PDB file of C-alpha atoms and ligand atoms in Angstrom:
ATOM      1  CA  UNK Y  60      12.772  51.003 -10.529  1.00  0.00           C
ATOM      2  CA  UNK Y  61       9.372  51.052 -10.892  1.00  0.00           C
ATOM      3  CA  UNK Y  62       8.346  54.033  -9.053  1.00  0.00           C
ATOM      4  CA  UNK Y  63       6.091  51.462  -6.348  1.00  0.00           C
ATOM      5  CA  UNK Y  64       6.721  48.475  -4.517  1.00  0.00           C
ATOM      6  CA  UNK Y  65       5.169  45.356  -6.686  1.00  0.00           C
ATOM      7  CA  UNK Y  66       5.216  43.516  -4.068  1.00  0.00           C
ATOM      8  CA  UNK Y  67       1.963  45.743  -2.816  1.00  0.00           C
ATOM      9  CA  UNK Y  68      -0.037  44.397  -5.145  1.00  0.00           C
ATOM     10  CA  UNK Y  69       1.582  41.567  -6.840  1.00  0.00           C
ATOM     11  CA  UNK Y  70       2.443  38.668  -3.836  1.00  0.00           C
ATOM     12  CA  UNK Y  71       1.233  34.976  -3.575  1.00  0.00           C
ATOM     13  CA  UNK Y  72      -1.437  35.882  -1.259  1.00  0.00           C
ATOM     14  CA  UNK Y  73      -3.090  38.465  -4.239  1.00  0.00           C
ATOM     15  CA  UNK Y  74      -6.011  36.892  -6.445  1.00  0.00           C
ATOM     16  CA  UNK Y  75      -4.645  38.300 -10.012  1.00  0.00           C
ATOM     17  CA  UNK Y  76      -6.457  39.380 -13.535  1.00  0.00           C
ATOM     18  CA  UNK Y  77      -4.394  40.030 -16.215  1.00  0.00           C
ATOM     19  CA  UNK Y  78      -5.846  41.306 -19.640  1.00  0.00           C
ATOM     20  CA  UNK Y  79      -3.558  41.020 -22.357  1.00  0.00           C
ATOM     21  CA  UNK Y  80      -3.949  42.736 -25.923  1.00  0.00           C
ATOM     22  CA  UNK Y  81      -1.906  42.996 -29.146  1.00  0.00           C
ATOM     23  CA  UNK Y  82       1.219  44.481 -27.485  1.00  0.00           C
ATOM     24  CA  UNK Y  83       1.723  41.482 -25.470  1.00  0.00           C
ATOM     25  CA  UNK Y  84       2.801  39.907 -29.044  1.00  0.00           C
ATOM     26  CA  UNK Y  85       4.350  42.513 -30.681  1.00  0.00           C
ATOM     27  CA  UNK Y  86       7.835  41.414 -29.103  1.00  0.00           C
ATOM     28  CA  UNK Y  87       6.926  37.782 -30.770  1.00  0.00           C
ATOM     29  CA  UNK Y  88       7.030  39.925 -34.615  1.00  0.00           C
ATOM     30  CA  UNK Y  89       3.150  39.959 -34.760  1.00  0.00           C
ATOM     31  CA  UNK Y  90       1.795  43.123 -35.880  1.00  0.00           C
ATOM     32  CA  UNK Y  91      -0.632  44.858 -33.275  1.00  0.00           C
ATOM     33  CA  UNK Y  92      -3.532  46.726 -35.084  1.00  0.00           C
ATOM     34  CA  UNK Y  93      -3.541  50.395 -34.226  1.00  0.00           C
ATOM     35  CA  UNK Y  94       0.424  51.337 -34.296  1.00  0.00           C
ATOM     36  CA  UNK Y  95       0.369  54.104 -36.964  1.00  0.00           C
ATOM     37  CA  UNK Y  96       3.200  52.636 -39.291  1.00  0.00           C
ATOM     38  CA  UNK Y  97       3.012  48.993 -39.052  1.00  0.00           C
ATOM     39  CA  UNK Y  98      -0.277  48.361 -37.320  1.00  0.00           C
ATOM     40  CA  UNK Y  99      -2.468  46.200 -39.445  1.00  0.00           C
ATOM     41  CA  UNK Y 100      -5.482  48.510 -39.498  1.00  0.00           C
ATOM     42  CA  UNK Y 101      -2.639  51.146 -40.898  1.00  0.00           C
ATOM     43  CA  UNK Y 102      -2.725  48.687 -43.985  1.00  0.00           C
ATOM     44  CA  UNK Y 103      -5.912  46.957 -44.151  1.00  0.00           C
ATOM     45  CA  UNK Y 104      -9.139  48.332 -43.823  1.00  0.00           C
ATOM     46  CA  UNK Y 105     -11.163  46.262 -41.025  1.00  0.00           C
ATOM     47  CA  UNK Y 106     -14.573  47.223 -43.050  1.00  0.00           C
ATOM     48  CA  UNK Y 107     -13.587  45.343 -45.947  1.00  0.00           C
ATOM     49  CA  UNK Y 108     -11.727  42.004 -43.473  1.00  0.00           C
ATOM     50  CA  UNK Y 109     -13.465  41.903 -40.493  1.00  0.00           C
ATOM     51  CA  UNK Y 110     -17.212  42.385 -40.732  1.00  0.00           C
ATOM     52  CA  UNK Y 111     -19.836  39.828 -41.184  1.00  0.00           C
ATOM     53  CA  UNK Y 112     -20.611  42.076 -44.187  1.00  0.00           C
ATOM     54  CA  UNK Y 113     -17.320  41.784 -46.080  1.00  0.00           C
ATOM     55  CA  UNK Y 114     -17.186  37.961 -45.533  1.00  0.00           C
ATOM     56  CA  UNK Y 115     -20.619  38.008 -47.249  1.00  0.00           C
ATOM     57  CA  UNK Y 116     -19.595  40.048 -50.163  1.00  0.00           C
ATOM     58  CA  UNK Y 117     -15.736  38.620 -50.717  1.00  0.00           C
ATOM     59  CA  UNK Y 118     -15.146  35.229 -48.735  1.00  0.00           C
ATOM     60  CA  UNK Y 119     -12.490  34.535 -50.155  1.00  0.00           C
ATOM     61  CA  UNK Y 120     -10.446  37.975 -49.600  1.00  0.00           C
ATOM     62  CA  UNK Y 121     -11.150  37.692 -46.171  1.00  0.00           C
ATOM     63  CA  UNK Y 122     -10.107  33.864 -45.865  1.00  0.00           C
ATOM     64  CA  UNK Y 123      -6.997  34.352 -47.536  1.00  0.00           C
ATOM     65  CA  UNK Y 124      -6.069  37.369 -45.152  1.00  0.00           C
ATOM     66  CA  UNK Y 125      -6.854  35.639 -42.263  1.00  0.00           C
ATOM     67  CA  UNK Y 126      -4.895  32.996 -43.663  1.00  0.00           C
ATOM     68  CA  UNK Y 127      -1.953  35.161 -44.346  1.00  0.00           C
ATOM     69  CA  UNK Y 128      -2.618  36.057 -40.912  1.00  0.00           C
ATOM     70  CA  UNK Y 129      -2.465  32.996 -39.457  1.00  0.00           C
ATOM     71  CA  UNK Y 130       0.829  31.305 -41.583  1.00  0.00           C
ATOM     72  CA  UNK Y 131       2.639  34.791 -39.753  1.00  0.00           C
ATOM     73  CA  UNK Y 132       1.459  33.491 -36.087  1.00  0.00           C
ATOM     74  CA  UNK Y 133       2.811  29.757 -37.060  1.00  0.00           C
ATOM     75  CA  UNK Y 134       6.021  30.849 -38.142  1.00  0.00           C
ATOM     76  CA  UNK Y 135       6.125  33.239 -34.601  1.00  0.00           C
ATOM     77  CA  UNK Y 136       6.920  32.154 -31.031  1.00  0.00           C
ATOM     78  CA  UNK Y 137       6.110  33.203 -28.146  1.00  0.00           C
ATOM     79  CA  UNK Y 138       8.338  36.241 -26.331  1.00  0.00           C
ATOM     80  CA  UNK Y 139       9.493  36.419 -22.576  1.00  0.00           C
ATOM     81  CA  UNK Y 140       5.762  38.238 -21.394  1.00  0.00           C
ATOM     82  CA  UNK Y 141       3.928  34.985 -22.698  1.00  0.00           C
ATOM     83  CA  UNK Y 142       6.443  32.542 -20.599  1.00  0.00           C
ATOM     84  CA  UNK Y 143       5.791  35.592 -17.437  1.00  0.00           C
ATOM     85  CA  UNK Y 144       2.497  35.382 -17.467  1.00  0.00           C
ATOM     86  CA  UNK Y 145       2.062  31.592 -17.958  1.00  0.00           C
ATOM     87  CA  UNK Y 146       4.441  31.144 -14.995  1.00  0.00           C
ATOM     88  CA  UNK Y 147       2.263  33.747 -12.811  1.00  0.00           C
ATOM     89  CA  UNK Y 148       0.064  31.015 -12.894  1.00  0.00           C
ATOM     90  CA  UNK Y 149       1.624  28.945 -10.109  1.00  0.00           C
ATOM     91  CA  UNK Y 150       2.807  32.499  -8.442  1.00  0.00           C
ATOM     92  CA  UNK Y 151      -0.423  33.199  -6.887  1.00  0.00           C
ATOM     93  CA  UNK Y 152      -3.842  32.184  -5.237  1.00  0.00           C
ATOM     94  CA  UNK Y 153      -5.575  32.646  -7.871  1.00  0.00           C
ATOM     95  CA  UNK Y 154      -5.209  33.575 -10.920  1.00  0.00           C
ATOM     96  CA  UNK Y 155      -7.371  34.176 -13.966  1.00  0.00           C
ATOM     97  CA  UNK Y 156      -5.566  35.206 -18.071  1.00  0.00           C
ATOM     98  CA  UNK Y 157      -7.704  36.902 -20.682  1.00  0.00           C
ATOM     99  CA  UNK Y 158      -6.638  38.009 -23.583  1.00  0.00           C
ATOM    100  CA  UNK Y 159      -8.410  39.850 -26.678  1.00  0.00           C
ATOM    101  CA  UNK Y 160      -5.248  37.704 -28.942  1.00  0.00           C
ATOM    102  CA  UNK Y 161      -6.381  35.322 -31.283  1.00  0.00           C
ATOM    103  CA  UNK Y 162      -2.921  33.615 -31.744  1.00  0.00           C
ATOM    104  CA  UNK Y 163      -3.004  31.324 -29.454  1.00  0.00           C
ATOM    105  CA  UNK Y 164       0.545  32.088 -28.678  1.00  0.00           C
ATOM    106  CA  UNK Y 165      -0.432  32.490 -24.565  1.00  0.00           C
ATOM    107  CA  UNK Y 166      -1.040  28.465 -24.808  1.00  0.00           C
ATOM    108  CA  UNK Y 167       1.777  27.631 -26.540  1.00  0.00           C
ATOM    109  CA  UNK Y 168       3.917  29.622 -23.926  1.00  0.00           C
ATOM    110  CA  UNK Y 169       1.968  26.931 -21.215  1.00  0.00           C
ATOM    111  CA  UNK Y 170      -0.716  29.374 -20.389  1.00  0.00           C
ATOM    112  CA  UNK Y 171      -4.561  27.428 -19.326  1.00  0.00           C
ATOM    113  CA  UNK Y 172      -8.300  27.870 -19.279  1.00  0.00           C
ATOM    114  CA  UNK Y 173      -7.220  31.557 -21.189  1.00  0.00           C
ATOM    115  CA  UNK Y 174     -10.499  33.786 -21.381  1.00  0.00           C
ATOM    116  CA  UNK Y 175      -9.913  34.215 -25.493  1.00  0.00           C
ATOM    117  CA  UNK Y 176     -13.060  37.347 -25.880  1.00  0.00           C
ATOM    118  CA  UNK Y 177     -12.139  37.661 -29.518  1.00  0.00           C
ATOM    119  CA  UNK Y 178     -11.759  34.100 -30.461  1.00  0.00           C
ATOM    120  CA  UNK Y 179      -8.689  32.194 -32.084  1.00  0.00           C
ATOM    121  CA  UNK Y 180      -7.232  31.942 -35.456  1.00  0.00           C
ATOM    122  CA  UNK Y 181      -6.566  28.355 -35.574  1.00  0.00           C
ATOM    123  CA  UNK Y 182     -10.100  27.596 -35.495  1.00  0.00           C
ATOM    124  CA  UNK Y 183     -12.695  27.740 -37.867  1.00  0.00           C
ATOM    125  CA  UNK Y 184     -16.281  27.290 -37.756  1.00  0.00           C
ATOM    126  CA  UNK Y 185     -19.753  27.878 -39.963  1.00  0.00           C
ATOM    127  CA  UNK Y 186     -22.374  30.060 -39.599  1.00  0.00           C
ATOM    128  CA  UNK Y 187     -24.056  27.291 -37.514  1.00  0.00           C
ATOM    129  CA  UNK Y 188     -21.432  27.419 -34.765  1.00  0.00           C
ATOM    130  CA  UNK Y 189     -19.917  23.702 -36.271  1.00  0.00           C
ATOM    131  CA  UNK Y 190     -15.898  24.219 -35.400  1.00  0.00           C
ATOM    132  CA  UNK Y 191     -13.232  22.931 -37.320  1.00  0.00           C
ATOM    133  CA  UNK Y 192      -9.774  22.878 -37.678  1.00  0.00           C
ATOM    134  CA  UNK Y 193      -8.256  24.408 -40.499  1.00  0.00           C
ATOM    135  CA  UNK Y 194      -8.064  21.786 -42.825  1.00  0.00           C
ATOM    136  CA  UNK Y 195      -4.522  21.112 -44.174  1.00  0.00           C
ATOM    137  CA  UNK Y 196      -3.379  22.511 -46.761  1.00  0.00           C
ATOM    138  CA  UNK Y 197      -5.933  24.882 -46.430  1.00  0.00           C
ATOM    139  CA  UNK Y 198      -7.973  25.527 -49.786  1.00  0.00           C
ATOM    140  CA  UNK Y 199     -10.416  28.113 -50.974  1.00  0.00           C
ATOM    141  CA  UNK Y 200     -13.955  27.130 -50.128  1.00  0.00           C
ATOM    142  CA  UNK Y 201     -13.934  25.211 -47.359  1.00  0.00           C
ATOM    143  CA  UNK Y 202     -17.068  23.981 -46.260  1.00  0.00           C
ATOM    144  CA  UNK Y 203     -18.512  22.180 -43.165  1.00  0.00           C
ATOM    145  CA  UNK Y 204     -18.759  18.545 -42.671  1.00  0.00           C
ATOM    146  CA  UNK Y 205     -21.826  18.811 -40.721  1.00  0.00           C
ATOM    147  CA  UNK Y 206     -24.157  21.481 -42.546  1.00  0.00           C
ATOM    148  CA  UNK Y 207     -21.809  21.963 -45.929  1.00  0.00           C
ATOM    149  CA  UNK Y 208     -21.604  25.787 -44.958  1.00  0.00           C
ATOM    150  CA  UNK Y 209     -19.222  27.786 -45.715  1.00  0.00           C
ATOM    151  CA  UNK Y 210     -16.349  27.767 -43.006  1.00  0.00           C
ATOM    152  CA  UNK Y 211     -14.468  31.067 -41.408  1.00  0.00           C
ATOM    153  CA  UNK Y 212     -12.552  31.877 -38.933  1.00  0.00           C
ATOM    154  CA  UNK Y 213     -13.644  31.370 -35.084  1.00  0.00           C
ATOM    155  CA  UNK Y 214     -12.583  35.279 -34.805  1.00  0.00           C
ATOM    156  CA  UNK Y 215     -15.590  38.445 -33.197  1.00  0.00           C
ATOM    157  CA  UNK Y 216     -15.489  40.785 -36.212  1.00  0.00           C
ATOM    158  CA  UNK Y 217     -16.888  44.265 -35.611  1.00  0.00           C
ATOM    159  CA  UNK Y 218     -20.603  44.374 -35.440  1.00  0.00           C
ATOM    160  CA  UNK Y 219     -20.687  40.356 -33.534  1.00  0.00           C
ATOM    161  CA  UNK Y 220     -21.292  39.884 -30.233  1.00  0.00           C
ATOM    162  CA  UNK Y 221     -18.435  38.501 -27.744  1.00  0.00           C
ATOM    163  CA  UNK Y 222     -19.294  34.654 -26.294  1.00  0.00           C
ATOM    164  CA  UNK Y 223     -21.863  35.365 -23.690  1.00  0.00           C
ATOM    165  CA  UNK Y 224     -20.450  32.486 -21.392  1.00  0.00           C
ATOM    166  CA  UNK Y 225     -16.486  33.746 -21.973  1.00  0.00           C
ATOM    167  CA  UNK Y 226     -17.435  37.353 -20.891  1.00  0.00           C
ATOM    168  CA  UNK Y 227     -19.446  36.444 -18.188  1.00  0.00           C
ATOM    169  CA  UNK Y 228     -16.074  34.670 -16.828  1.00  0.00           C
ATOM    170  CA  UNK Y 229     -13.979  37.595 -17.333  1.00  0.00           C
ATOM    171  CA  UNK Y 230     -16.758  39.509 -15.677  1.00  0.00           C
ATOM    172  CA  UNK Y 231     -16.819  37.304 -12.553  1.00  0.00           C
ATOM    173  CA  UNK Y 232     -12.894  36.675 -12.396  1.00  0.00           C
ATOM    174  CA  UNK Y 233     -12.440  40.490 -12.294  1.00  0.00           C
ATOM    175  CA  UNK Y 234     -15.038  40.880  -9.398  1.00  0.00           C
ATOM    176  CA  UNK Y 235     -13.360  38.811  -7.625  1.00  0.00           C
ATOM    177  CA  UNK Y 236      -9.930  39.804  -7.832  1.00  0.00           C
ATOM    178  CA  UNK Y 237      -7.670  42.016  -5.225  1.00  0.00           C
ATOM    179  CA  UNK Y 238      -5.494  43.095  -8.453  1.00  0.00           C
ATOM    180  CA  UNK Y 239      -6.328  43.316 -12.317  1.00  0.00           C
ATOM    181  CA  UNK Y 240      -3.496  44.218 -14.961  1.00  0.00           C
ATOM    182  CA  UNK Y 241      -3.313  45.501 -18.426  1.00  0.00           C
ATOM    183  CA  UNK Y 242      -0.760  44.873 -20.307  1.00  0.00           C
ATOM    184  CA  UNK Y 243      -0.334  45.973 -24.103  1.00  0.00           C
ATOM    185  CA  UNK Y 244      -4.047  47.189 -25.420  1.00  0.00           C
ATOM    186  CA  UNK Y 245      -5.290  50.565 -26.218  1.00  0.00           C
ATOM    187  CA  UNK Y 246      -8.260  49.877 -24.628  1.00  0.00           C
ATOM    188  CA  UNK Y 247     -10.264  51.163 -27.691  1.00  0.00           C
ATOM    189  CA  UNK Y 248     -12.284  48.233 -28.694  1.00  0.00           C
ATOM    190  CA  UNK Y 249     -15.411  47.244 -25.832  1.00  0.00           C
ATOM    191  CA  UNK Y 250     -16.170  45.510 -23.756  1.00  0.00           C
ATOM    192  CA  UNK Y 251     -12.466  44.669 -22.798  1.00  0.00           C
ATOM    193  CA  UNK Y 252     -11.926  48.272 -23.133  1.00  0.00           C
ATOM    194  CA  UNK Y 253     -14.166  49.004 -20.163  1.00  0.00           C
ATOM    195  CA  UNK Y 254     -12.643  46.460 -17.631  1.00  0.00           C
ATOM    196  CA  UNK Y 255     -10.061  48.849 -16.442  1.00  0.00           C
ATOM    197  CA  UNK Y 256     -12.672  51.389 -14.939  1.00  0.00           C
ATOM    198  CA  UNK Y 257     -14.277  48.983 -13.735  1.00  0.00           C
ATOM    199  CA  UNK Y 258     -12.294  47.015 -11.563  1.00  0.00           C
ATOM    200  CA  UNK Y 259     -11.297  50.560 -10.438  1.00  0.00           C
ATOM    201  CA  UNK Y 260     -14.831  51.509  -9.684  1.00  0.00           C
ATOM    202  CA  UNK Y 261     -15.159  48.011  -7.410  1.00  0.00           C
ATOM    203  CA  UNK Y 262     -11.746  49.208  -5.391  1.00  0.00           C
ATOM    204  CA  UNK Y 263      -9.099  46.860  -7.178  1.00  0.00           C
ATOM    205  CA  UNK Y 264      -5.647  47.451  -7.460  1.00  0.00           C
ATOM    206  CA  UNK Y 265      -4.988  48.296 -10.946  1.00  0.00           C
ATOM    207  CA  UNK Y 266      -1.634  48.364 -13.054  1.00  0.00           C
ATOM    208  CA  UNK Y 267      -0.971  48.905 -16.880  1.00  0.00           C
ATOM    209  CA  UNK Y 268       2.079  47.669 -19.024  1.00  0.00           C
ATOM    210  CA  UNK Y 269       2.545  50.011 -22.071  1.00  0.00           C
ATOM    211  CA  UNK Y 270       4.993  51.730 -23.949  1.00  0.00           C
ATOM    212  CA  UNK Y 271       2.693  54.186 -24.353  1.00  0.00           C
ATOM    213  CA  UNK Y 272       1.698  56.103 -21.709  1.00  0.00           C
ATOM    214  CA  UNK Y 273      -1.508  57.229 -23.679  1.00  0.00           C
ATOM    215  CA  UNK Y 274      -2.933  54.012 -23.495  1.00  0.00           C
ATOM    216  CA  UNK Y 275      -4.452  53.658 -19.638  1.00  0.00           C
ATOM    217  CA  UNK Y 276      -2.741  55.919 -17.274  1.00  0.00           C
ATOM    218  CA  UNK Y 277      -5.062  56.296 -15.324  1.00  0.00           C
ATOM    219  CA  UNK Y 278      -4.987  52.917 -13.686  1.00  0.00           C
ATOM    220  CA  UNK Y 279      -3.275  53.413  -9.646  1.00  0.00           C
ATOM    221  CA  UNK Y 280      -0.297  51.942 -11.165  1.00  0.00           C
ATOM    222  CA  UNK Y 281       1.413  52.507 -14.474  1.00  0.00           C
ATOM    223  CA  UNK Y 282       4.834  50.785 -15.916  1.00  0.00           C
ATOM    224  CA  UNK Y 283       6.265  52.188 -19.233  1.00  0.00           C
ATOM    225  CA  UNK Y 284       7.659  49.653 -21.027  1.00  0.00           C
ATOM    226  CA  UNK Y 285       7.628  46.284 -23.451  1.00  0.00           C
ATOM    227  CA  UNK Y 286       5.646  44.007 -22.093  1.00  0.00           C
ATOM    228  CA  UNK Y 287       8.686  41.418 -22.872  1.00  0.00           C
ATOM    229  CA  UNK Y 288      11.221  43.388 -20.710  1.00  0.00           C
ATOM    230  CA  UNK Y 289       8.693  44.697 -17.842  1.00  0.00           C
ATOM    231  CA  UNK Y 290       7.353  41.090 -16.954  1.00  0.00           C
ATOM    232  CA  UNK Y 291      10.690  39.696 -16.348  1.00  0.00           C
ATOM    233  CA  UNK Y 292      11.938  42.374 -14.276  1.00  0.00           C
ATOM    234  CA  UNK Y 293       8.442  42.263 -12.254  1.00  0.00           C
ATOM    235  CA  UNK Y 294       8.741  38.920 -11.518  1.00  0.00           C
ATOM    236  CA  UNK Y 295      11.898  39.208 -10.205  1.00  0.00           C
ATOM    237  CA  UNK Y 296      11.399  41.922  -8.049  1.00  0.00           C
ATOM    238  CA  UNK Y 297       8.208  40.342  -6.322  1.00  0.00           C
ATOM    239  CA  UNK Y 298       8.963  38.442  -2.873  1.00  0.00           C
ATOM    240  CA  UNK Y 299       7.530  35.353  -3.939  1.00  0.00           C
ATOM    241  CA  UNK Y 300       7.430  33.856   0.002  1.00  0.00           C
TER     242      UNK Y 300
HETATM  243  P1  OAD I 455      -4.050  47.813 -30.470  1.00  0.00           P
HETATM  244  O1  OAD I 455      -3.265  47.692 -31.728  1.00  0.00           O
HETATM  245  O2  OAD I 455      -5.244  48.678 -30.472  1.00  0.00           O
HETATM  246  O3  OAD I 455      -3.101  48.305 -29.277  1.00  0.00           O
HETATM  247  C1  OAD I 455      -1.854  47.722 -29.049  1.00  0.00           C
HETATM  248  C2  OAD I 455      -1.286  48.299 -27.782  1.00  0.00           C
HETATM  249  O4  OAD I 455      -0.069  47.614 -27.503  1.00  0.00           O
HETATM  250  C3  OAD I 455      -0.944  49.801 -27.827  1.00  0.00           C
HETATM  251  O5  OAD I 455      -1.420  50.428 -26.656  1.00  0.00           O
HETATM  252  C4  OAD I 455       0.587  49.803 -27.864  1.00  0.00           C
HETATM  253  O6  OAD I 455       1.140  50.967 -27.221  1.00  0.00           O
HETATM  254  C5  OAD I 455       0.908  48.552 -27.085  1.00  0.00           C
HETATM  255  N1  OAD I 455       2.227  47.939 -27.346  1.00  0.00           N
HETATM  256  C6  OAD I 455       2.959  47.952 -28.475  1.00  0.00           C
HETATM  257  N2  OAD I 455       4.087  47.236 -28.318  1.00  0.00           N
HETATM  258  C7  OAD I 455       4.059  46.744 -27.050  1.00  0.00           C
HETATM  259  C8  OAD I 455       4.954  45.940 -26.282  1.00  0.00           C
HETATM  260  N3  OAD I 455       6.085  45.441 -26.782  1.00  0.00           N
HETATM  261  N4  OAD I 455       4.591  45.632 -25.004  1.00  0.00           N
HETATM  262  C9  OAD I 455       3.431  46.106 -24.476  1.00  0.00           C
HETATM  263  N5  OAD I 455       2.574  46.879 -25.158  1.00  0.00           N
HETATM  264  C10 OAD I 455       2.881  47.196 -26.432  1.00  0.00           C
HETATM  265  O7  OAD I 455      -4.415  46.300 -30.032  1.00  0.00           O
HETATM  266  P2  OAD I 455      -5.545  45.812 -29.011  1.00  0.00           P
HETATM  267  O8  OAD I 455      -5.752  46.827 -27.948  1.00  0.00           O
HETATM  268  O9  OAD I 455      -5.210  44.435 -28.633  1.00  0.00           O
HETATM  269  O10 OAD I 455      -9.998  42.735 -32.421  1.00  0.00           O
HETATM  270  O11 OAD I 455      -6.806  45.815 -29.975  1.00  0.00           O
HETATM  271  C11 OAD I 455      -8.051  45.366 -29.498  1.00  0.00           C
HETATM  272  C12 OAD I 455      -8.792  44.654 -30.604  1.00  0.00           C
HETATM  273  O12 OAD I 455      -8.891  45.500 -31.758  1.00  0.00           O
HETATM  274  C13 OAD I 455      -8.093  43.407 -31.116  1.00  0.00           C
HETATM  275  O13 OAD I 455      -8.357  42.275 -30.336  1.00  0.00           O
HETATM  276  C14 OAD I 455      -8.657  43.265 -32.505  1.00  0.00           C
HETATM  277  C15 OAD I 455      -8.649  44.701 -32.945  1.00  0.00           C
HETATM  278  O14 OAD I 455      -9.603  45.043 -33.914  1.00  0.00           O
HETATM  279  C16 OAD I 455     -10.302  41.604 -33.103  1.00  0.00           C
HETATM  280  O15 OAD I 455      -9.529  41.049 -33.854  1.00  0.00           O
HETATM  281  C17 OAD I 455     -11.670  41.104 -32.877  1.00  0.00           C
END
């Protein structure tokens, strides 16, 4: 079915990576960024939404998309990949989830300790790392109750720098790993873009999830497919014992 046996890389005794991008959610009816028709950065352009620079100039454009954004991921749920992967972790010895998704919607599928590089919409914070919740209802400025700055979202826009600590993690969980997967980025956007070479470079196992072969086949392993279909199947075709 899948052209390999799974059950090479993917058994209880494997210590497991999985990196997870936009795809991962696009089963759940949230847009991912680069698909040519509905992708968001088909619509919006991220200069103007998600820079420091265009928070600066228009904070309120950019609150109110990331608003919009964030009212779409509320109203979403998570798809059969998010429950696959949040059950994978009681499937092996270890087991580490990072995802560049800011939607949270890993957690609410039961997922723990994710590595979130890119942050998460349902937090906010000011420029003097205060975090908040979003207050509710939500309204146009908010401001900090610590410092009285302006609040935004707790997202990396283009130009920031990731969390040292967080990438460090993903760093270390991916050394240590016999198999790392990829399931649903283009691998465009660095660092998380360079993990797959990488963990090939140390000797891992590697396997990528994607409809579209174009987007990292050239890991050892390479499924076409929705994430939401592939897990499933995956799962069932591993020898668990
Ligand atoms: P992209 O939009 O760049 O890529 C989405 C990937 O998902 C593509 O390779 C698609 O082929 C694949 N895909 C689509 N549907 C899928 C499905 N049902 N199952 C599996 N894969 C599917 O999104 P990312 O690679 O996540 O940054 O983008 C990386 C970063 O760029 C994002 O985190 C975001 C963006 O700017 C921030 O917001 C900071």
């Amino acid at each position: 079915m899948f052209g390999f046996n799974p059950n090479d890389i993917l058994n209880a005794t494997k210590k497991v990576v999985v990196l997870t991008g936009a795809g991962v959610s696009a089963e759940s009816g949230i847009p991912t960024f680069r698909d040519p028709m509905e992708g968001y950065w088909a619509e919006f352009d991220p200069e103007t939404l998600a820079t420091p620079q265009a928070f600066r100039k228009d904070p309120r454009l950019v609150m109110e998309w990331y608003q919009w954004r964030r009212n779409k991921v509320l109203s979403s749920a998570p798809n059969p990949a998010h429950f696959e992967l949040a059950e994978w972790q009681k499937r092996f010895r270890s087991y580490t989830l990072i995802t560049q998704n800011v939607d949270g919607l890993h957690e609410k599928a039961g997922s723990r300790h994710v590595l979130e590089m890119h942050g998460n919409i349902h937090r906010l914070r000011c420029q003097n790392m205060h975090y908040h919740a979003w207050p509710e209802p939500y309204e146009y400025p908010a401001k900090c109750h610590v410092c009285s700055k302006l609040l935004r979202p707790d997202i990396v826009w283009f130009g920031e720098n990731l969390d040292l600590k967080i990438l460090a993690a993903c760093r270390a969980a991916i050394l240590g790993a016999d198999t790392f997967v990829v399931i649903g980025t283009s691998g465009i956007v660095y660092p998380a873009a360079g993990f797959l070479d990488a963990a090939q470079k140390m000797g891992k196992a590697t396997l990528v999830i994607n409809p579209d072969p174009g987007s990292g086949a050239q890991a050892q392993y390479f499924i076409k497919g929705k994430a939401g279909e592939v897990l499933p199947q995956l799962s069932h075709a591993i020898d668990w014992d």
